PDB file of C-alpha atoms in Angstrom:
ATOM      1  CA  MET T   1    -156.102 150.202 -37.552  1.00 90.00           C
ATOM      2  CA  ILE T   2    -156.325 153.909 -38.522  1.00 94.00           C
ATOM      3  CA  GLU T   3    -159.370 155.548 -40.124  1.00 95.00           C
ATOM      4  CA  VAL T   4    -159.127 159.263 -40.947  1.00 95.00           C
ATOM      5  CA  SER T   5    -162.128 160.984 -42.537  1.00 94.00           C
ATOM      6  CA  ASN T   6    -162.238 164.622 -43.713  1.00 94.00           C
ATOM      7  CA  LEU T   7    -159.661 165.802 -41.186  1.00 94.00           C
ATOM      8  CA  THR T   8    -159.355 169.605 -40.973  1.00 95.00           C
ATOM      9  CA  LYS T   9    -157.288 171.749 -38.605  1.00 94.00           C
ATOM     10  CA  TYR T  10    -156.715 175.505 -38.364  1.00 93.00           C
ATOM     11  CA  TYR T  11    -154.055 177.433 -36.470  1.00 92.00           C
ATOM     12  CA  GLY T  12    -155.725 180.827 -36.334  1.00 91.00           C
ATOM     13  CA  ASP T  13    -156.323 181.805 -39.958  1.00 89.00           C
ATOM     14  CA  ILE T  14    -153.860 179.217 -41.266  1.00 89.00           C
ATOM     15  CA  LYS T  15    -155.349 175.945 -42.489  1.00 90.00           C
ATOM     16  CA  ALA T  16    -152.860 173.229 -41.476  1.00 92.00           C
ATOM     17  CA  LEU T  17    -155.008 170.326 -42.743  1.00 94.00           C
ATOM     18  CA  SER T  18    -157.777 170.435 -45.325  1.00 93.00           C
ATOM     19  CA  ASP T  19    -160.249 167.541 -45.642  1.00 93.00           C
ATOM     20  CA  VAL T  20    -157.628 164.780 -45.330  1.00 94.00           C
ATOM     21  CA  SER T  21    -158.840 161.160 -45.468  1.00 95.00           C
ATOM     22  CA  PHE T  22    -156.900 157.875 -45.418  1.00 95.00           C
ATOM     23  CA  ASN T  23    -156.857 154.411 -43.828  1.00 94.00           C
ATOM     24  CA  VAL T  24    -154.024 152.254 -42.501  1.00 93.00           C
ATOM     25  CA  ASN T  25    -154.600 148.500 -42.217  1.00 92.00           C
ATOM     26  CA  ASP T  26    -153.279 146.103 -39.582  1.00 90.00           C
ATOM     27  CA  GLY T  27    -149.664 145.107 -40.193  1.00 88.00           C
ATOM     28  CA  GLU T  28    -148.866 147.833 -42.710  1.00 91.00           C
ATOM     29  CA  VAL T  29    -145.769 150.040 -42.626  1.00 91.00           C
ATOM     30  CA  VAL T  30    -146.932 153.362 -44.048  1.00 93.00           C
ATOM     31  CA  GLY T  31    -144.856 156.453 -44.733  1.00 91.00           C
ATOM     32  CA  LEU T  32    -146.423 159.846 -44.072  1.00 91.00           C
ATOM     33  CA  LEU T  33    -144.444 162.013 -46.433  1.00 87.00           C
ATOM     34  CA  GLY T  34    -144.308 165.725 -47.131  1.00 85.00           C
ATOM     35  CA  PRO T  35    -142.084 168.808 -46.984  1.00 84.00           C
ATOM     36  CA  ASN T  36    -141.568 170.738 -43.761  1.00 82.00           C
ATOM     37  CA  GLY T  37    -144.791 172.457 -42.755  1.00 84.00           C
ATOM     38  CA  ALA T  38    -146.963 170.149 -44.882  1.00 86.00           C
ATOM     39  CA  GLY T  39    -149.137 169.023 -41.948  1.00 90.00           C
ATOM     40  CA  LYS T  40    -147.465 165.705 -41.029  1.00 90.00           C
ATOM     41  CA  SER T  41    -146.833 166.483 -37.357  1.00 88.00           C
ATOM     42  CA  THR T  42    -150.300 168.038 -36.979  1.00 93.00           C
ATOM     43  CA  THR T  43    -151.829 164.827 -38.343  1.00 94.00           C
ATOM     44  CA  ILE T  44    -149.803 162.727 -35.917  1.00 92.00           C
ATOM     45  CA  LYS T  45    -150.702 164.894 -32.924  1.00 92.00           C
ATOM     46  CA  ILE T  46    -154.387 164.466 -33.773  1.00 94.00           C
ATOM     47  CA  LEU T  47    -153.991 160.690 -34.231  1.00 94.00           C
ATOM     48  CA  THR T  48    -152.337 160.378 -30.830  1.00 92.00           C
ATOM     49  CA  GLY T  49    -154.912 162.530 -29.038  1.00 91.00           C
ATOM     50  CA  TYR T  50    -152.617 165.443 -28.235  1.00 89.00           C
ATOM     51  CA  LEU T  51    -154.480 167.841 -30.523  1.00 91.00           C
ATOM     52  CA  GLN T  52    -158.150 168.162 -31.408  1.00 92.00           C
ATOM     53  CA  PRO T  53    -159.247 168.609 -35.030  1.00 93.00           C
ATOM     54  CA  ASP T  54    -161.606 171.385 -36.062  1.00 93.00           C
ATOM     55  CA  ASP T  55    -163.498 168.949 -38.259  1.00 94.00           C
ATOM     56  CA  GLY T  56    -163.400 165.307 -39.283  1.00 94.00           C
ATOM     57  CA  VAL T  57    -163.342 161.903 -37.605  1.00 94.00           C
ATOM     58  CA  VAL T  58    -160.324 159.885 -36.500  1.00 95.00           C
ATOM     59  CA  LYS T  59    -160.593 156.288 -35.308  1.00 95.00           C
ATOM     60  CA  ILE T  60    -157.815 154.087 -33.968  1.00 94.00           C
ATOM     61  CA  ASP T  61    -158.577 150.379 -33.675  1.00 91.00           C
ATOM     62  CA  ASN T  62    -162.286 151.223 -34.203  1.00 92.00           C
ATOM     63  CA  LEU T  63    -162.330 153.753 -31.333  1.00 94.00           C
ATOM     64  CA  ASP T  64    -162.977 157.478 -31.828  1.00 94.00           C
ATOM     65  CA  VAL T  65    -159.937 159.502 -30.723  1.00 93.00           C
ATOM     66  CA  LEU T  66    -162.038 162.323 -29.253  1.00 92.00           C
ATOM     67  CA  THR T  67    -164.220 160.107 -27.058  1.00 93.00           C
ATOM     68  CA  HIS T  68    -161.758 157.308 -26.179  1.00 94.00           C
ATOM     69  CA  THR T  69    -158.504 159.270 -25.963  1.00 93.00           C
ATOM     70  CA  ARG T  70    -156.970 157.570 -22.926  1.00 92.00           C
ATOM     71  CA  GLU T  71    -157.889 154.079 -24.069  1.00 92.00           C
ATOM     72  CA  ILE T  72    -156.412 154.716 -27.513  1.00 92.00           C
ATOM     73  CA  GLN T  73    -153.199 156.101 -26.025  1.00 91.00           C
ATOM     74  CA  THR T  74    -152.691 152.813 -24.172  1.00 90.00           C
ATOM     75  CA  ARG T  75    -152.676 151.041 -27.549  1.00 90.00           C
ATOM     76  CA  ILE T  76    -150.254 153.440 -29.265  1.00 93.00           C
ATOM     77  CA  GLY T  77    -146.480 153.632 -29.104  1.00 92.00           C
ATOM     78  CA  TYR T  78    -145.444 157.178 -29.979  1.00 92.00           C
ATOM     79  CA  LEU T  79    -142.034 158.641 -30.691  1.00 90.00           C
ATOM     80  CA  PRO T  80    -142.385 162.394 -31.295  1.00 88.00           C
ATOM     81  CA  GLU T  81    -139.815 164.352 -33.261  1.00 81.00           C
ATOM     82  CA  ASN T  82    -138.071 165.303 -30.002  1.00 80.00           C
ATOM     83  CA  ALA T  83    -137.935 162.153 -27.882  1.00 81.00           C
ATOM     84  CA  PRO T  84    -139.398 162.643 -24.354  1.00 81.00           C
ATOM     85  CA  LEU T  85    -136.254 161.811 -22.389  1.00 93.00           C
ATOM     86  CA  TYR T  86    -134.900 162.805 -18.984  1.00 95.00           C
ATOM     87  CA  PRO T  87    -131.152 163.289 -19.519  1.00 94.00           C
ATOM     88  CA  GLU T  88    -130.221 162.986 -15.839  1.00 96.00           C
ATOM     89  CA  LEU T  89    -131.696 159.462 -15.574  1.00 97.00           C
ATOM     90  CA  THR T  90    -129.940 156.273 -16.573  1.00 97.00           C
ATOM     91  CA  VAL T  91    -131.494 154.267 -19.401  1.00 96.00           C
ATOM     92  CA  GLN T  92    -132.702 151.597 -16.982  1.00 96.00           C
ATOM     93  CA  THR T  93    -134.237 154.061 -14.511  1.00 96.00           C
ATOM     94  CA  TYR T  94    -135.992 155.941 -17.285  1.00 96.00           C
ATOM     95  CA  LEU T  95    -137.502 152.806 -18.815  1.00 96.00           C
ATOM     96  CA  ARG T  96    -138.670 151.567 -15.398  1.00 96.00           C
ATOM     97  CA  MET T  97    -140.362 154.928 -14.853  1.00 96.00           C
ATOM     98  CA  ILE T  98    -142.109 154.609 -18.227  1.00 94.00           C
ATOM     99  CA  ALA T  99    -143.234 151.081 -17.318  1.00 95.00           C
ATOM    100  CA  ASP T 100    -144.839 152.479 -14.144  1.00 94.00           C
ATOM    101  CA  LEU T 101    -146.468 155.339 -16.068  1.00 93.00           C
ATOM    102  CA  ARG T 102    -147.812 152.837 -18.571  1.00 92.00           C
ATOM    103  CA  GLU T 103    -149.237 150.875 -15.620  1.00 92.00           C
ATOM    104  CA  ILE T 104    -147.517 147.672 -16.685  1.00 93.00           C
ATOM    105  CA  PRO T 105    -148.009 145.196 -13.817  1.00 93.00           C
ATOM    106  CA  ARG T 106    -144.889 144.709 -11.695  1.00 91.00           C
ATOM    107  CA  GLU T 107    -144.812 140.966 -12.398  1.00 92.00           C
ATOM    108  CA  ALA T 108    -144.729 141.674 -16.155  1.00 93.00           C
ATOM    109  CA  GLN T 109    -142.295 144.590 -16.123  1.00 94.00           C
ATOM    110  CA  GLN T 110    -139.056 142.616 -16.220  1.00 94.00           C
ATOM    111  CA  ALA T 111    -140.096 140.661 -19.302  1.00 94.00           C
ATOM    112  CA  ARG T 112    -141.345 143.797 -21.090  1.00 93.00           C
ATOM    113  CA  LEU T 113    -138.180 145.726 -20.219  1.00 95.00           C
ATOM    114  CA  SER T 114    -135.963 142.911 -21.465  1.00 94.00           C
ATOM    115  CA  GLU T 115    -137.856 142.667 -24.763  1.00 89.00           C
ATOM    116  CA  ALA T 116    -137.668 146.417 -25.403  1.00 89.00           C
ATOM    117  CA  ILE T 117    -134.012 146.661 -24.361  1.00 91.00           C
ATOM    118  CA  TYR T 118    -132.848 143.820 -26.606  1.00 86.00           C
ATOM    119  CA  ALA T 119    -135.062 144.903 -29.504  1.00 82.00           C
ATOM    120  CA  THR T 120    -133.413 148.340 -29.455  1.00 85.00           C
ATOM    121  CA  GLY T 121    -129.869 147.169 -28.686  1.00 85.00           C
ATOM    122  CA  LEU T 122    -129.573 148.997 -25.369  1.00 91.00           C
ATOM    123  CA  ALA T 123    -128.287 146.137 -23.189  1.00 92.00           C
ATOM    124  CA  ASP T 124    -124.798 147.688 -22.937  1.00 93.00           C
ATOM    125  CA  ARG T 125    -126.126 151.151 -22.058  1.00 94.00           C
ATOM    126  CA  LEU T 126    -128.501 150.461 -19.160  1.00 95.00           C
ATOM    127  CA  THR T 127    -126.428 152.129 -16.429  1.00 95.00           C
ATOM    128  CA  GLN T 128    -125.369 155.066 -18.577  1.00 96.00           C
ATOM    129  CA  PRO T 129    -127.051 158.470 -18.064  1.00 97.00           C
ATOM    130  CA  ILE T 130    -129.132 159.436 -21.093  1.00 96.00           C
ATOM    131  CA  ALA T 131    -127.233 162.739 -21.306  1.00 95.00           C
ATOM    132  CA  GLN T 132    -124.061 160.790 -22.174  1.00 95.00           C
ATOM    133  CA  LEU T 133    -125.610 158.859 -25.045  1.00 93.00           C
ATOM    134  CA  SER T 134    -125.112 159.673 -28.712  1.00 88.00           C
ATOM    135  CA  LYS T 135    -128.096 160.983 -30.694  1.00 84.00           C
ATOM    136  CA  GLY T 136    -128.552 157.536 -32.227  1.00 83.00           C
ATOM    137  CA  PHE T 137    -128.737 155.812 -28.854  1.00 89.00           C
ATOM    138  CA  ARG T 138    -131.101 158.476 -27.501  1.00 90.00           C
ATOM    139  CA  GLN T 139    -133.391 157.675 -30.427  1.00 87.00           C
ATOM    140  CA  ARG T 140    -133.145 154.012 -29.443  1.00 88.00           C
ATOM    141  CA  VAL T 141    -134.213 154.905 -25.908  1.00 92.00           C
ATOM    142  CA  GLY T 142    -137.148 156.835 -27.372  1.00 91.00           C
ATOM    143  CA  LEU T 143    -138.131 153.800 -29.429  1.00 88.00           C
ATOM    144  CA  ALA T 144    -137.746 151.531 -26.392  1.00 90.00           C
ATOM    145  CA  GLN T 145    -140.234 153.625 -24.398  1.00 93.00           C
ATOM    146  CA  ALA T 146    -142.603 153.579 -27.377  1.00 91.00           C
ATOM    147  CA  ILE T 147    -142.664 149.756 -27.634  1.00 89.00           C
ATOM    148  CA  LEU T 148    -142.405 148.932 -23.927  1.00 92.00           C
ATOM    149  CA  HIS T 149    -146.145 148.244 -23.557  1.00 91.00           C
ATOM    150  CA  GLN T 150    -146.278 146.175 -26.781  1.00 88.00           C
ATOM    151  CA  PRO T 151    -148.516 148.579 -28.714  1.00 90.00           C
ATOM    152  CA  LYS T 152    -150.669 147.499 -31.633  1.00 89.00           C
ATOM    153  CA  LEU T 153    -149.799 150.764 -33.422  1.00 93.00           C
ATOM    154  CA  LEU T 154    -146.408 152.482 -33.517  1.00 93.00           C
ATOM    155  CA  ILE T 155    -146.304 156.118 -34.661  1.00 93.00           C
ATOM    156  CA  LEU T 156    -142.867 157.599 -35.388  1.00 90.00           C
ATOM    157  CA  ASP T 157    -142.437 161.299 -36.190  1.00 88.00           C
ATOM    158  CA  GLU T 158    -139.135 161.957 -38.009  1.00 83.00           C
ATOM    159  CA  PRO T 159    -137.263 159.207 -36.091  1.00 82.00           C
ATOM    160  CA  THR T 160    -134.018 159.632 -38.065  1.00 78.00           C
ATOM    161  CA  ILE T 161    -133.775 163.430 -37.997  1.00 74.00           C
ATOM    162  CA  GLY T 162    -130.334 164.692 -36.993  1.00 70.00           C
ATOM    163  CA  LEU T 163    -128.677 161.263 -37.195  1.00 73.00           C
ATOM    164  CA  ASP T 164    -125.507 160.444 -39.097  1.00 77.00           C
ATOM    165  CA  PRO T 165    -125.649 157.880 -41.960  1.00 82.00           C
ATOM    166  CA  THR T 166    -124.589 154.951 -39.763  1.00 80.00           C
ATOM    167  CA  GLN T 167    -127.191 155.783 -37.117  1.00 73.00           C
ATOM    168  CA  ILE T 168    -129.881 156.168 -39.794  1.00 79.00           C
ATOM    169  CA  VAL T 169    -129.185 152.652 -41.085  1.00 82.00           C
ATOM    170  CA  GLU T 170    -129.319 151.268 -37.522  1.00 79.00           C
ATOM    171  CA  ILE T 171    -132.668 152.922 -36.798  1.00 77.00           C
ATOM    172  CA  ARG T 172    -133.991 151.795 -40.195  1.00 82.00           C
ATOM    173  CA  HIS T 173    -133.152 148.157 -39.434  1.00 84.00           C
ATOM    174  CA  LEU T 174    -134.698 148.511 -35.990  1.00 81.00           C
ATOM    175  CA  ILE T 175    -137.961 149.825 -37.443  1.00 82.00           C
ATOM    176  CA  GLN T 176    -138.044 146.917 -39.893  1.00 84.00           C
ATOM    177  CA  ARG T 177    -137.724 144.487 -36.963  1.00 83.00           C
ATOM    178  CA  LEU T 178    -140.460 146.246 -34.998  1.00 82.00           C
ATOM    179  CA  ALA T 179    -142.774 146.001 -38.020  1.00 84.00           C
ATOM    180  CA  ARG T 180    -143.056 142.254 -37.454  1.00 84.00           C
ATOM    181  CA  ASN T 181    -145.316 142.860 -34.442  1.00 83.00           C
ATOM    182  CA  SER T 182    -146.882 146.317 -34.927  1.00 86.00           C
ATOM    183  CA  THR T 183    -148.613 148.476 -37.486  1.00 92.00           C
ATOM    184  CA  ILE T 184    -146.292 151.431 -38.137  1.00 92.00           C
ATOM    185  CA  LEU T 185    -146.977 154.963 -39.336  1.00 94.00           C
ATOM    186  CA  PHE T 186    -143.636 156.575 -40.157  1.00 87.00           C
ATOM    187  CA  SER T 187    -143.457 160.323 -40.765  1.00 87.00           C
ATOM    188  CA  SER T 188    -140.547 161.788 -42.699  1.00 80.00           C
ATOM    189  CA  HIS T 189    -139.542 164.313 -45.341  1.00 76.00           C
ATOM    190  CA  ILE T 190    -136.522 162.145 -46.299  1.00 77.00           C
ATOM    191  CA  LEU T 191    -137.564 160.203 -49.398  1.00 81.00           C
ATOM    192  CA  SER T 192    -134.887 157.499 -49.180  1.00 80.00           C
ATOM    193  CA  GLU T 193    -135.977 156.599 -45.632  1.00 80.00           C
ATOM    194  CA  VAL T 194    -139.581 156.115 -46.698  1.00 83.00           C
ATOM    195  CA  GLU T 195    -138.507 153.963 -49.672  1.00 83.00           C
ATOM    196  CA  ALA T 196    -136.267 151.832 -47.434  1.00 82.00           C
ATOM    197  CA  VAL T 197    -138.784 151.218 -44.647  1.00 84.00           C
ATOM    198  CA  CYS T 198    -142.365 151.551 -45.925  1.00 86.00           C
ATOM    199  CA  ASP T 199    -144.755 149.444 -48.010  1.00 84.00           C
ATOM    200  CA  ARG T 200    -147.056 152.342 -48.793  1.00 90.00           C
ATOM    201  CA  VAL T 201    -146.832 156.113 -48.840  1.00 90.00           C
ATOM    202  CA  ILE T 202    -149.256 158.920 -48.023  1.00 92.00           C
ATOM    203  CA  ILE T 203    -148.109 162.295 -49.359  1.00 89.00           C
ATOM    204  CA  ILE T 204    -149.395 165.520 -47.803  1.00 91.00           C
ATOM    205  CA  MET T 205    -148.577 168.963 -49.206  1.00 90.00           C
ATOM    206  CA  ASN T 206    -149.939 172.274 -47.952  1.00 89.00           C
ATOM    207  CA  GLY T 207    -152.293 170.379 -45.665  1.00 91.00           C
ATOM    208  CA  GLU T 208    -153.908 168.399 -48.494  1.00 92.00           C
ATOM    209  CA  LEU T 209    -153.669 164.716 -49.379  1.00 92.00           C
ATOM    210  CA  LYS T 210    -151.844 164.462 -52.727  1.00 89.00           C
ATOM    211  CA  ALA T 211    -151.156 160.725 -53.014  1.00 87.00           C
ATOM    212  CA  ASP T 212    -151.991 157.476 -51.222  1.00 89.00           C
ATOM    213  CA  ALA T 213    -150.586 154.332 -52.836  1.00 85.00           C
ATOM    214  CA  LYS T 214    -148.224 151.412 -52.445  1.00 86.00           C
ATOM    215  CA  LEU T 215    -144.673 152.223 -53.486  1.00 80.00           C
ATOM    216  CA  ASP T 216    -144.749 149.787 -56.402  1.00 77.00           C
ATOM    217  CA  GLU T 217    -147.985 151.374 -57.650  1.00 75.00           C
ATOM    218  CA  LEU T 218    -146.441 154.850 -57.499  1.00 74.00           C
ATOM    219  CA  SER T 219    -143.448 153.671 -59.490  1.00 70.00           C
ATOM    220  CA  THR T 220    -145.631 152.305 -62.288  1.00 70.00           C
ATOM    221  CA  SER T 221    -146.034 154.686 -65.208  1.00 73.00           C
ATOM    222  CA  SER T 222    -147.847 154.471 -68.523  1.00 77.00           C
ATOM    223  CA  ASP T 223    -145.141 156.634 -70.145  1.00 85.00           C
ATOM    224  CA  ALA T 224    -142.907 154.975 -72.724  1.00 91.00           C
ATOM    225  CA  ILE T 225    -139.260 155.994 -73.198  1.00 92.00           C
ATOM    226  CA  LEU T 226    -137.854 155.767 -76.733  1.00 95.00           C
ATOM    227  CA  ILE T 227    -134.113 156.411 -77.248  1.00 95.00           C
ATOM    228  CA  LEU T 228    -132.646 156.557 -80.750  1.00 96.00           C
ATOM    229  CA  GLN T 229    -129.096 156.041 -81.919  1.00 94.00           C
ATOM    230  CA  GLU T 230    -129.177 159.341 -83.835  1.00 94.00           C
ATOM    231  CA  GLU T 231    -131.486 162.200 -84.791  1.00 93.00           C
ATOM    232  CA  THR T 232    -134.201 160.935 -87.143  1.00 93.00           C
ATOM    233  CA  ALA T 233    -136.693 163.030 -89.121  1.00 93.00           C
ATOM    234  CA  GLY T 234    -140.435 162.608 -88.644  1.00 93.00           C
ATOM    235  CA  VAL T 235    -140.364 160.690 -85.367  1.00 94.00           C
ATOM    236  CA  ASN T 236    -142.322 163.237 -83.340  1.00 92.00           C
ATOM    237  CA  GLN T 237    -145.113 163.484 -85.890  1.00 93.00           C
ATOM    238  CA  ALA T 238    -145.335 159.701 -86.292  1.00 94.00           C
ATOM    239  CA  LEU T 239    -145.554 159.142 -82.534  1.00 94.00           C
ATOM    240  CA  GLN T 240    -148.289 161.773 -82.185  1.00 92.00           C
ATOM    241  CA  ALA T 241    -150.344 159.941 -84.796  1.00 91.00           C
ATOM    242  CA  LEU T 242    -150.322 156.714 -82.762  1.00 92.00           C
ATOM    243  CA  SER T 243    -153.614 155.712 -81.148  1.00 89.00           C
ATOM    244  CA  GLY T 244    -153.691 156.320 -77.385  1.00 88.00           C
ATOM    245  CA  VAL T 245    -150.907 158.929 -77.270  1.00 91.00           C
ATOM    246  CA  SER T 246    -151.670 162.146 -75.349  1.00 89.00           C
ATOM    247  CA  ALA T 247    -148.273 163.908 -75.269  1.00 89.00           C
ATOM    248  CA  ILE T 248    -144.718 163.730 -76.628  1.00 92.00           C
ATOM    249  CA  GLU T 249    -141.759 165.203 -74.775  1.00 90.00           C
ATOM    250  CA  PRO T 250    -138.269 165.314 -76.337  1.00 92.00           C
ATOM    251  CA  LEU T 251    -135.444 164.250 -74.036  1.00 91.00           C
ATOM    252  CA  ARG T 252    -131.801 163.187 -73.976  1.00 90.00           C
ATOM    253  CA  SER T 253    -130.433 159.963 -72.526  1.00 88.00           C
ATOM    254  CA  THR T 254    -127.652 160.112 -69.951  1.00 85.00           C
ATOM    255  CA  ASP T 255    -125.117 159.445 -72.712  1.00 89.00           C
ATOM    256  CA  GLY T 256    -126.540 162.176 -74.965  1.00 91.00           C
ATOM    257  CA  HIS T 257    -128.649 160.209 -77.427  1.00 94.00           C
ATOM    258  CA  PRO T 258    -131.922 161.765 -78.659  1.00 94.00           C
ATOM    259  CA  GLY T 259    -135.155 160.397 -77.313  1.00 94.00           C
ATOM    260  CA  TYR T 260    -138.825 160.913 -76.478  1.00 94.00           C
ATOM    261  CA  ARG T 261    -141.123 160.418 -73.513  1.00 90.00           C
ATOM    262  CA  VAL T 262    -144.487 159.249 -74.870  1.00 93.00           C
ATOM    263  CA  THR T 263    -147.442 159.681 -72.499  1.00 89.00           C
ATOM    264  CA  ALA T 264    -150.567 157.552 -72.902  1.00 87.00           C
ATOM    265  CA  GLN T 265    -154.140 158.813 -72.652  1.00 84.00           C
ATOM    266  CA  SER T 266    -154.896 156.041 -70.142  1.00 78.00           C
ATOM    267  CA  ASP T 267    -152.989 153.361 -68.238  1.00 76.00           C
ATOM    268  CA  VAL T 268    -151.929 151.317 -71.272  1.00 82.00           C
ATOM    269  CA  ASP T 269    -148.527 150.082 -72.383  1.00 85.00           C
ATOM    270  CA  LEU T 270    -147.584 151.941 -75.578  1.00 90.00           C
ATOM    271  CA  CYS T 271    -144.329 150.033 -76.084  1.00 92.00           C
ATOM    272  CA  PRO T 272    -145.722 147.329 -78.445  1.00 93.00           C
ATOM    273  CA  SER T 273    -147.283 149.871 -80.836  1.00 93.00           C
ATOM    274  CA  ILE T 274    -144.158 152.096 -80.694  1.00 95.00           C
ATOM    275  CA  TYR T 275    -141.988 149.055 -81.445  1.00 95.00           C
ATOM    276  CA  ASP T 276    -144.208 148.190 -84.419  1.00 95.00           C
ATOM    277  CA  LEU T 277    -143.988 151.748 -85.722  1.00 95.00           C
ATOM    278  CA  ALA T 278    -140.201 151.916 -85.239  1.00 95.00           C
ATOM    279  CA  ARG T 279    -139.674 148.601 -87.062  1.00 94.00           C
ATOM    280  CA  ARG T 280    -141.854 149.647 -90.007  1.00 94.00           C
ATOM    281  CA  SER T 281    -140.196 153.087 -90.152  1.00 95.00           C
ATOM    282  CA  ASP T 282    -136.687 151.626 -89.802  1.00 95.00           C
ATOM    283  CA  TRP T 283    -135.761 153.935 -86.891  1.00 95.00           C
ATOM    284  CA  PRO T 284    -132.324 153.372 -85.295  1.00 95.00           C
ATOM    285  CA  VAL T 285    -133.753 152.317 -81.916  1.00 95.00           C
ATOM    286  CA  ARG T 286    -131.268 152.202 -79.053  1.00 94.00           C
ATOM    287  CA  GLU T 287    -133.745 151.681 -76.214  1.00 94.00           C
ATOM    288  CA  LEU T 288    -137.501 151.259 -75.770  1.00 94.00           C
ATOM    289  CA  ARG T 289    -139.017 150.722 -72.324  1.00 90.00           C
ATOM    290  CA  ARG T 290    -141.893 151.614 -70.072  1.00 86.00           C
ATOM    291  CA  ASP T 291    -140.843 154.395 -67.713  1.00 82.00           C
ATOM    292  CA  VAL T 292    -140.293 153.552 -64.036  1.00 74.00           C
ATOM    293  CA  ARG T 293    -140.757 156.478 -61.678  1.00 73.00           C
ATOM    294  CA  THR T 294    -138.924 156.908 -58.384  1.00 73.00           C
ATOM    295  CA  LEU T 295    -140.560 158.257 -55.252  1.00 78.00           C
ATOM    296  CA  GLU T 296    -138.383 161.337 -55.721  1.00 76.00           C
ATOM    297  CA  SER T 297    -139.741 161.985 -59.221  1.00 74.00           C
ATOM    298  CA  VAL T 298    -143.345 161.527 -58.036  1.00 76.00           C
ATOM    299  CA  PHE T 299    -142.749 163.837 -55.085  1.00 76.00           C
ATOM    300  CA  ASN T 300    -141.102 166.479 -57.267  1.00 77.00           C
ATOM    301  CA  GLN T 301    -143.919 166.272 -59.806  1.00 72.00           C
ATOM    302  CA  LEU T 302    -146.488 166.885 -57.052  1.00 74.00           C
ATOM    303  CA  ALA T 303    -144.388 169.704 -55.574  1.00 72.00           C
ATOM    304  CA  THR T 304    -144.069 171.362 -58.984  1.00 68.00           C
ATOM    305  CA  ALA T 305    -147.826 171.148 -59.482  1.00 65.00           C
ATOM    306  CA  GLU T 306    -148.271 172.867 -56.112  1.00 61.00           C
TER     307      GLU T 306
END
């Protein structure tokens, strides 16, 4: 659905994107993640045809964005960070205007409007001016206009920004429902939102692609965590002598017990050989497990490296 190759964009002397490449397949829900100013919104503006890259190729549904901009925009549902709303209009009037702008045939408009309205939970707000809606309901109106023409690709730029916790959960559930019928690219700098909604994550920092993987792949680590009941002499040296070990890091468990993070030279599970060593050495083992990383820990590790 999305093919991005060597995407580069400058704002004057500032390089906003540097040689970024990634693909998004049909039916995927992908999180575009990064800190503020990382290049997420620039990427989205290029994908939607609102901004031209300085270098690189972008294709949507096998069409080049630069040469088929209008045709691609008919296939995309786009919710920018600030939803394009007219506060003086009622919800119903606004959505009818969008249907006309999208050139949805009159005979099909009622069915499309009904689907979008019920999908976004706006049935009780149709006659209400947009200016009187809460931020959460204004976001729903923005999503309704984005899905009105039944797009194959839905691009959402920070759709939960500025919402309270209840509204965030509502929008999250709505996005999960919309994912049944559309490919979704979801931009955010809120890690918990990406974990809750997305199957896969693309991380951009300082305009460069730093990670592109499924969430379960990111959480997999070759590190082993060994926690002991009490301080024991010679453990560090014995672990370092194990085949396949590249680094040892002392640590403390949450309840204060001594431990070690053991990093492998390659993607192998060190736990069996550590267990063997601990049994032969009669160490007071409290816990031995393969480490599971969170998206937050991966993100922080990349940010620290930057």
